[in-house]
Amino acid sequence: MAGIPVLSTDVGSVSEVIQEEVTGYSHDYSPVEFATTIGKLMNDDKLYTKLSLAARSNAASNFSLHRLVNDYSNLYKNSITLAKN
């Protein structure tokens, strides 16, 4: 949501959130990989901007408060429907 590329270790559900080389990067823990990726982003303004815009768009589309409320609303509606049957 901050509109910056994500750089993270590949733990938990990170790989479900980060679109590799589109919204950011997920690596196995490797200081060399992290340093290389940071250097790449620092030295390529176009790449940084491209990933930043994609990260913000992805977060707004897939992780917004509106979506969260709708997901919970649908969950509760489906639960009520199942309980009635």
Short mmCIF file of N, CA, C and O in Angstrom, two decimals:
data_model
loop_
_atom_site.label_atom_id
_atom_site.label_comp_id
_atom_site.label_asym_id
_atom_site.label_seq_id
_atom_site.Cartn_x
_atom_site.Cartn_y
_atom_site.Cartn_z
N MET A 1 0.82 -1.20 0.00
CA MET A 1 0.00 0.00 0.00
C MET A 1 0.86 1.26 0.00
O MET A 1 0.38 2.31 -0.37
N ALA A 2 2.11 1.14 0.41
CA ALA A 2 3.00 2.30 0.44
C ALA A 2 3.51 2.67 -0.95
O ALA A 2 4.10 3.73 -1.13
N GLY A 3 3.27 1.80 -1.92
CA GLY A 3 3.70 2.10 -3.28
C GLY A 3 5.20 1.96 -3.48
O GLY A 3 5.80 2.72 -4.23
N ILE A 4 5.78 0.98 -2.80
CA ILE A 4 7.20 0.71 -3.00
C ILE A 4 7.36 -0.79 -3.29
O ILE A 4 6.55 -1.60 -2.85
N PRO A 5 8.38 -1.15 -4.05
CA PRO A 5 8.59 -2.57 -4.31
C PRO A 5 8.84 -3.32 -3.01
O PRO A 5 9.45 -2.78 -2.08
N VAL A 6 8.37 -4.54 -2.94
CA VAL A 6 8.56 -5.36 -1.74
C VAL A 6 9.77 -6.26 -1.94
O VAL A 6 9.94 -6.87 -2.99
N LEU A 7 10.59 -6.32 -0.92
CA LEU A 7 11.73 -7.23 -0.91
C LEU A 7 11.64 -7.99 0.40
O LEU A 7 11.70 -7.39 1.47
N SER A 8 11.44 -9.30 0.31
CA SER A 8 11.21 -10.10 1.51
C SER A 8 11.80 -11.49 1.35
O SER A 8 12.08 -11.94 0.25
N THR A 9 11.96 -12.16 2.48
CA THR A 9 12.29 -13.58 2.42
C THR A 9 11.01 -14.33 2.05
O THR A 9 9.91 -13.85 2.29
N ASP A 10 11.16 -15.49 1.47
CA ASP A 10 10.02 -16.28 1.03
C ASP A 10 9.54 -17.15 2.20
O ASP A 10 9.85 -18.33 2.28
N VAL A 11 8.79 -16.52 3.10
CA VAL A 11 8.26 -17.23 4.26
C VAL A 11 6.74 -17.05 4.30
O VAL A 11 6.20 -16.09 3.74
N GLY A 12 6.08 -17.97 4.96
CA GLY A 12 4.63 -17.85 5.11
C GLY A 12 3.95 -17.72 3.76
O GLY A 12 4.23 -18.46 2.83
N SER A 13 3.08 -16.73 3.66
CA SER A 13 2.33 -16.54 2.42
C SER A 13 2.89 -15.40 1.57
O SER A 13 2.21 -14.89 0.69
N VAL A 14 4.13 -15.02 1.82
CA VAL A 14 4.75 -13.92 1.08
C VAL A 14 4.68 -14.16 -0.43
O VAL A 14 4.37 -13.27 -1.20
N SER A 15 4.94 -15.39 -0.85
CA SER A 15 4.93 -15.68 -2.29
C SER A 15 3.53 -15.56 -2.89
O SER A 15 3.39 -15.43 -4.10
N GLU A 16 2.50 -15.57 -2.06
CA GLU A 16 1.13 -15.36 -2.55
C GLU A 16 0.83 -13.87 -2.70
O GLU A 16 -0.06 -13.50 -3.44
N VAL A 17 1.56 -13.04 -2.00
CA VAL A 17 1.33 -11.59 -2.02
C VAL A 17 2.21 -10.90 -3.05
O VAL A 17 1.75 -10.05 -3.80
N ILE A 18 3.47 -11.28 -3.09
CA ILE A 18 4.42 -10.66 -4.01
C ILE A 18 4.32 -11.35 -5.37
O ILE A 18 4.39 -12.56 -5.46
N GLN A 19 4.15 -10.55 -6.40
CA GLN A 19 4.24 -11.07 -7.76
C GLN A 19 5.69 -10.88 -8.18
O GLN A 19 6.15 -9.75 -8.40
N GLU A 20 6.41 -11.98 -8.26
CA GLU A 20 7.86 -11.95 -8.50
C GLU A 20 8.22 -11.13 -9.73
O GLU A 20 7.69 -11.34 -10.81
N GLU A 21 9.11 -10.17 -9.52
CA GLU A 21 9.62 -9.25 -10.54
C GLU A 21 8.53 -8.36 -11.15
O GLU A 21 8.74 -7.73 -12.17
N VAL A 22 7.35 -8.32 -10.50
CA VAL A 22 6.26 -7.43 -10.94
C VAL A 22 5.97 -6.42 -9.84
O VAL A 22 5.92 -5.22 -10.08
N THR A 23 5.78 -6.91 -8.60
CA THR A 23 5.53 -6.01 -7.47
C THR A 23 6.67 -6.04 -6.46
O THR A 23 6.66 -5.29 -5.50
N GLY A 24 7.63 -6.92 -6.68
CA GLY A 24 8.75 -7.01 -5.76
C GLY A 24 9.50 -8.32 -5.95
O GLY A 24 9.38 -8.97 -7.00
N TYR A 25 10.23 -8.69 -4.92
CA TYR A 25 11.06 -9.89 -4.98
C TYR A 25 10.97 -10.64 -3.66
O TYR A 25 10.97 -10.04 -2.59
N SER A 26 10.89 -11.96 -3.74
CA SER A 26 11.01 -12.78 -2.54
C SER A 26 12.18 -13.73 -2.76
O SER A 26 12.29 -14.37 -3.80
N HIS A 27 13.07 -13.75 -1.79
CA HIS A 27 14.28 -14.56 -1.90
C HIS A 27 14.35 -15.52 -0.72
O HIS A 27 13.79 -15.27 0.34
N ASP A 28 15.08 -16.60 -0.94
CA ASP A 28 15.51 -17.39 0.20
C ASP A 28 16.49 -16.47 0.93
O ASP A 28 17.04 -15.56 0.33
N TYR A 29 16.68 -16.70 2.22
CA TYR A 29 17.56 -15.78 2.94
C TYR A 29 18.97 -15.88 2.40
O TYR A 29 19.64 -16.90 2.54
N SER A 30 19.40 -14.83 1.77
CA SER A 30 20.76 -14.74 1.24
C SER A 30 21.15 -13.27 1.23
O SER A 30 20.60 -12.49 0.47
N PRO A 31 22.09 -12.89 2.09
CA PRO A 31 22.53 -11.50 2.10
C PRO A 31 23.01 -11.01 0.74
O PRO A 31 22.77 -9.86 0.36
N VAL A 32 23.62 -11.89 -0.03
CA VAL A 32 24.12 -11.50 -1.36
C VAL A 32 22.95 -11.19 -2.29
O VAL A 32 22.96 -10.18 -3.00
N GLU A 33 21.90 -12.05 -2.27
CA GLU A 33 20.73 -11.81 -3.11
C GLU A 33 20.03 -10.50 -2.72
O GLU A 33 19.62 -9.73 -3.59
N PHE A 34 19.89 -10.28 -1.43
CA PHE A 34 19.25 -9.04 -0.96
C PHE A 34 20.05 -7.82 -1.39
O PHE A 34 19.49 -6.86 -1.91
N ALA A 35 21.36 -7.84 -1.19
CA ALA A 35 22.20 -6.71 -1.56
C ALA A 35 22.16 -6.47 -3.07
O ALA A 35 22.07 -5.32 -3.53
N THR A 36 22.19 -7.54 -3.84
CA THR A 36 22.12 -7.42 -5.30
C THR A 36 20.81 -6.79 -5.74
O THR A 36 20.77 -5.89 -6.59
N THR A 37 19.70 -7.25 -5.15
CA THR A 37 18.39 -6.72 -5.52
C THR A 37 18.23 -5.26 -5.09
O THR A 37 17.71 -4.44 -5.85
N ILE A 38 18.70 -4.93 -3.91
CA ILE A 38 18.65 -3.53 -3.45
C ILE A 38 19.46 -2.65 -4.40
O ILE A 38 19.00 -1.57 -4.81
N GLY A 39 20.65 -3.09 -4.76
CA GLY A 39 21.47 -2.34 -5.70
C GLY A 39 20.78 -2.17 -7.05
O GLY A 39 20.81 -1.08 -7.64
N LYS A 40 20.16 -3.22 -7.52
CA LYS A 40 19.43 -3.18 -8.79
C LYS A 40 18.31 -2.13 -8.74
O LYS A 40 18.15 -1.34 -9.67
N LEU A 41 17.56 -2.11 -7.66
CA LEU A 41 16.45 -1.14 -7.51
C LEU A 41 16.98 0.29 -7.34
O LEU A 41 16.38 1.23 -7.84
N MET A 42 18.08 0.44 -6.63
CA MET A 42 18.65 1.77 -6.43
C MET A 42 19.22 2.37 -7.71
O MET A 42 19.22 3.58 -7.88
N ASN A 43 19.69 1.51 -8.59
CA ASN A 43 20.38 1.99 -9.79
C ASN A 43 19.52 2.00 -11.05
O ASN A 43 20.00 2.37 -12.11
N ASP A 44 18.27 1.58 -10.93
CA ASP A 44 17.39 1.54 -12.10
C ASP A 44 16.07 2.22 -11.75
O ASP A 44 15.13 1.59 -11.27
N ASP A 45 16.01 3.53 -11.99
CA ASP A 45 14.82 4.31 -11.64
C ASP A 45 13.57 3.81 -12.35
O ASP A 45 12.48 3.79 -11.76
N LYS A 46 13.71 3.41 -13.59
CA LYS A 46 12.54 2.92 -14.34
C LYS A 46 11.99 1.64 -13.73
O LYS A 46 10.78 1.48 -13.58
N LEU A 47 12.87 0.72 -13.36
CA LEU A 47 12.45 -0.53 -12.73
C LEU A 47 11.78 -0.24 -11.39
O LEU A 47 10.72 -0.79 -11.09
N TYR A 48 12.41 0.63 -10.59
CA TYR A 48 11.86 0.98 -9.28
C TYR A 48 10.45 1.56 -9.43
O TYR A 48 9.52 1.17 -8.73
N THR A 49 10.28 2.49 -10.38
CA THR A 49 8.98 3.12 -10.60
C THR A 49 7.96 2.11 -11.09
O THR A 49 6.82 2.07 -10.61
N LYS A 50 8.36 1.26 -12.01
CA LYS A 50 7.46 0.23 -12.55
C LYS A 50 6.96 -0.69 -11.44
O LYS A 50 5.76 -0.96 -11.32
N LEU A 51 7.87 -1.20 -10.61
CA LEU A 51 7.49 -2.09 -9.52
C LEU A 51 6.66 -1.34 -8.47
O LEU A 51 5.72 -1.90 -7.91
N SER A 52 7.00 -0.09 -8.20
CA SER A 52 6.26 0.71 -7.22
C SER A 52 4.81 0.88 -7.63
O SER A 52 3.89 0.69 -6.82
N LEU A 53 4.57 1.24 -8.88
CA LEU A 53 3.21 1.42 -9.37
C LEU A 53 2.44 0.11 -9.35
O LEU A 53 1.26 0.07 -8.97
N ALA A 54 3.09 -0.98 -9.75
CA ALA A 54 2.44 -2.29 -9.74
C ALA A 54 2.14 -2.74 -8.32
O ALA A 54 1.08 -3.33 -8.07
N ALA A 55 3.04 -2.46 -7.38
CA ALA A 55 2.82 -2.85 -5.98
C ALA A 55 1.61 -2.12 -5.40
O ALA A 55 0.76 -2.73 -4.74
N ARG A 56 1.51 -0.82 -5.65
CA ARG A 56 0.37 -0.04 -5.14
C ARG A 56 -0.93 -0.53 -5.75
O ARG A 56 -1.93 -0.73 -5.07
N SER A 57 -0.93 -0.76 -7.05
CA SER A 57 -2.13 -1.22 -7.75
C SER A 57 -2.55 -2.60 -7.24
O SER A 57 -3.73 -2.85 -6.99
N ASN A 58 -1.60 -3.50 -7.09
CA ASN A 58 -1.89 -4.84 -6.58
C ASN A 58 -2.46 -4.79 -5.17
O ASN A 58 -3.43 -5.48 -4.86
N ALA A 59 -1.87 -3.97 -4.31
CA ALA A 59 -2.35 -3.86 -2.94
C ALA A 59 -3.76 -3.28 -2.90
O ALA A 59 -4.62 -3.77 -2.17
N ALA A 60 -4.01 -2.25 -3.70
CA ALA A 60 -5.33 -1.62 -3.71
C ALA A 60 -6.39 -2.59 -4.24
O ALA A 60 -7.51 -2.63 -3.73
N SER A 61 -6.03 -3.38 -5.23
CA SER A 61 -6.99 -4.32 -5.83
C SER A 61 -7.25 -5.53 -4.96
O SER A 61 -8.37 -6.02 -4.90
N ASN A 62 -6.21 -6.03 -4.32
CA ASN A 62 -6.32 -7.33 -3.65
C ASN A 62 -6.33 -7.28 -2.13
O ASN A 62 -6.65 -8.29 -1.50
N PHE A 63 -5.96 -6.16 -1.54
CA PHE A 63 -5.82 -6.12 -0.08
C PHE A 63 -6.45 -4.88 0.53
O PHE A 63 -6.05 -4.44 1.60
N SER A 64 -7.44 -4.31 -0.13
CA SER A 64 -8.08 -3.10 0.37
C SER A 64 -9.06 -3.42 1.50
O SER A 64 -9.51 -4.56 1.65
N LEU A 65 -9.41 -2.40 2.26
CA LEU A 65 -10.41 -2.55 3.31
C LEU A 65 -11.75 -2.96 2.69
O LEU A 65 -12.45 -3.83 3.23
N HIS A 66 -12.08 -2.39 1.56
CA HIS A 66 -13.34 -2.72 0.86
C HIS A 66 -13.39 -4.22 0.55
O HIS A 66 -14.41 -4.89 0.79
N ARG A 67 -12.31 -4.75 0.03
CA ARG A 67 -12.29 -6.18 -0.29
C ARG A 67 -12.41 -7.02 0.98
O ARG A 67 -13.13 -8.02 1.01
N LEU A 68 -11.71 -6.64 2.02
CA LEU A 68 -11.77 -7.37 3.28
C LEU A 68 -13.20 -7.42 3.82
O LEU A 68 -13.69 -8.48 4.21
N VAL A 69 -13.87 -6.28 3.82
CA VAL A 69 -15.25 -6.22 4.30
C VAL A 69 -16.14 -7.12 3.44
O VAL A 69 -16.98 -7.87 3.96
N ASN A 70 -15.98 -7.05 2.12
CA ASN A 70 -16.79 -7.91 1.24
C ASN A 70 -16.51 -9.39 1.47
O ASN A 70 -17.44 -10.20 1.47
N ASP A 71 -15.25 -9.75 1.65
CA ASP A 71 -14.91 -11.15 1.91
C ASP A 71 -15.57 -11.65 3.18
O ASP A 71 -16.14 -12.75 3.21
N TYR A 72 -15.52 -10.86 4.26
CA TYR A 72 -16.15 -11.26 5.51
C TYR A 72 -17.67 -11.30 5.38
O TYR A 72 -18.33 -12.21 5.89
N SER A 73 -18.23 -10.35 4.68
CA SER A 73 -19.67 -10.33 4.47
C SER A 73 -20.12 -11.59 3.74
O SER A 73 -21.10 -12.24 4.14
N ASN A 74 -19.41 -11.94 2.68
CA ASN A 74 -19.74 -13.16 1.94
C ASN A 74 -19.56 -14.41 2.79
O ASN A 74 -20.37 -15.34 2.72
N LEU A 75 -18.53 -14.44 3.61
CA LEU A 75 -18.30 -15.57 4.50
C LEU A 75 -19.49 -15.75 5.46
O LEU A 75 -20.00 -16.86 5.62
N TYR A 76 -19.92 -14.65 6.08
CA TYR A 76 -21.03 -14.72 7.01
C TYR A 76 -22.33 -15.11 6.31
O TYR A 76 -23.10 -15.93 6.80
N LYS A 77 -22.58 -14.54 5.14
CA LYS A 77 -23.79 -14.89 4.39
C LYS A 77 -23.81 -16.37 4.02
O LYS A 77 -24.84 -17.04 4.15
N ASN A 78 -22.68 -16.87 3.55
CA ASN A 78 -22.60 -18.30 3.21
C ASN A 78 -22.76 -19.19 4.44
O ASN A 78 -23.39 -20.23 4.36
N SER A 79 -22.21 -18.76 5.56
CA SER A 79 -22.34 -19.54 6.80
C SER A 79 -23.79 -19.61 7.25
O SER A 79 -24.27 -20.66 7.67
N ILE A 80 -24.49 -18.49 7.14
CA ILE A 80 -25.91 -18.45 7.52
C ILE A 80 -26.72 -19.34 6.60
O ILE A 80 -27.58 -20.12 7.05
N THR A 81 -26.44 -19.29 5.31
CA THR A 81 -27.15 -20.13 4.34
C THR A 81 -26.92 -21.61 4.63
O THR A 81 -27.86 -22.40 4.62
N LEU A 82 -25.69 -21.98 4.91
CA LEU A 82 -25.38 -23.37 5.24
C LEU A 82 -26.05 -23.80 6.53
O LEU A 82 -26.52 -24.93 6.65
N ALA A 83 -26.09 -22.92 7.52
CA ALA A 83 -26.70 -23.26 8.82
C ALA A 83 -28.20 -23.48 8.67
O ALA A 83 -28.79 -24.30 9.39
N LYS A 84 -28.83 -22.77 7.75
CA LYS A 84 -30.27 -22.92 7.53
C LYS A 84 -30.61 -24.24 6.85
O LYS A 84 -31.71 -24.73 6.98
N ASN A 85 -29.67 -24.76 6.09
CA ASN A 85 -29.93 -26.01 5.33
C ASN A 85 -29.57 -27.17 6.15
O ASN A 85 -29.41 -27.91 6.70
#
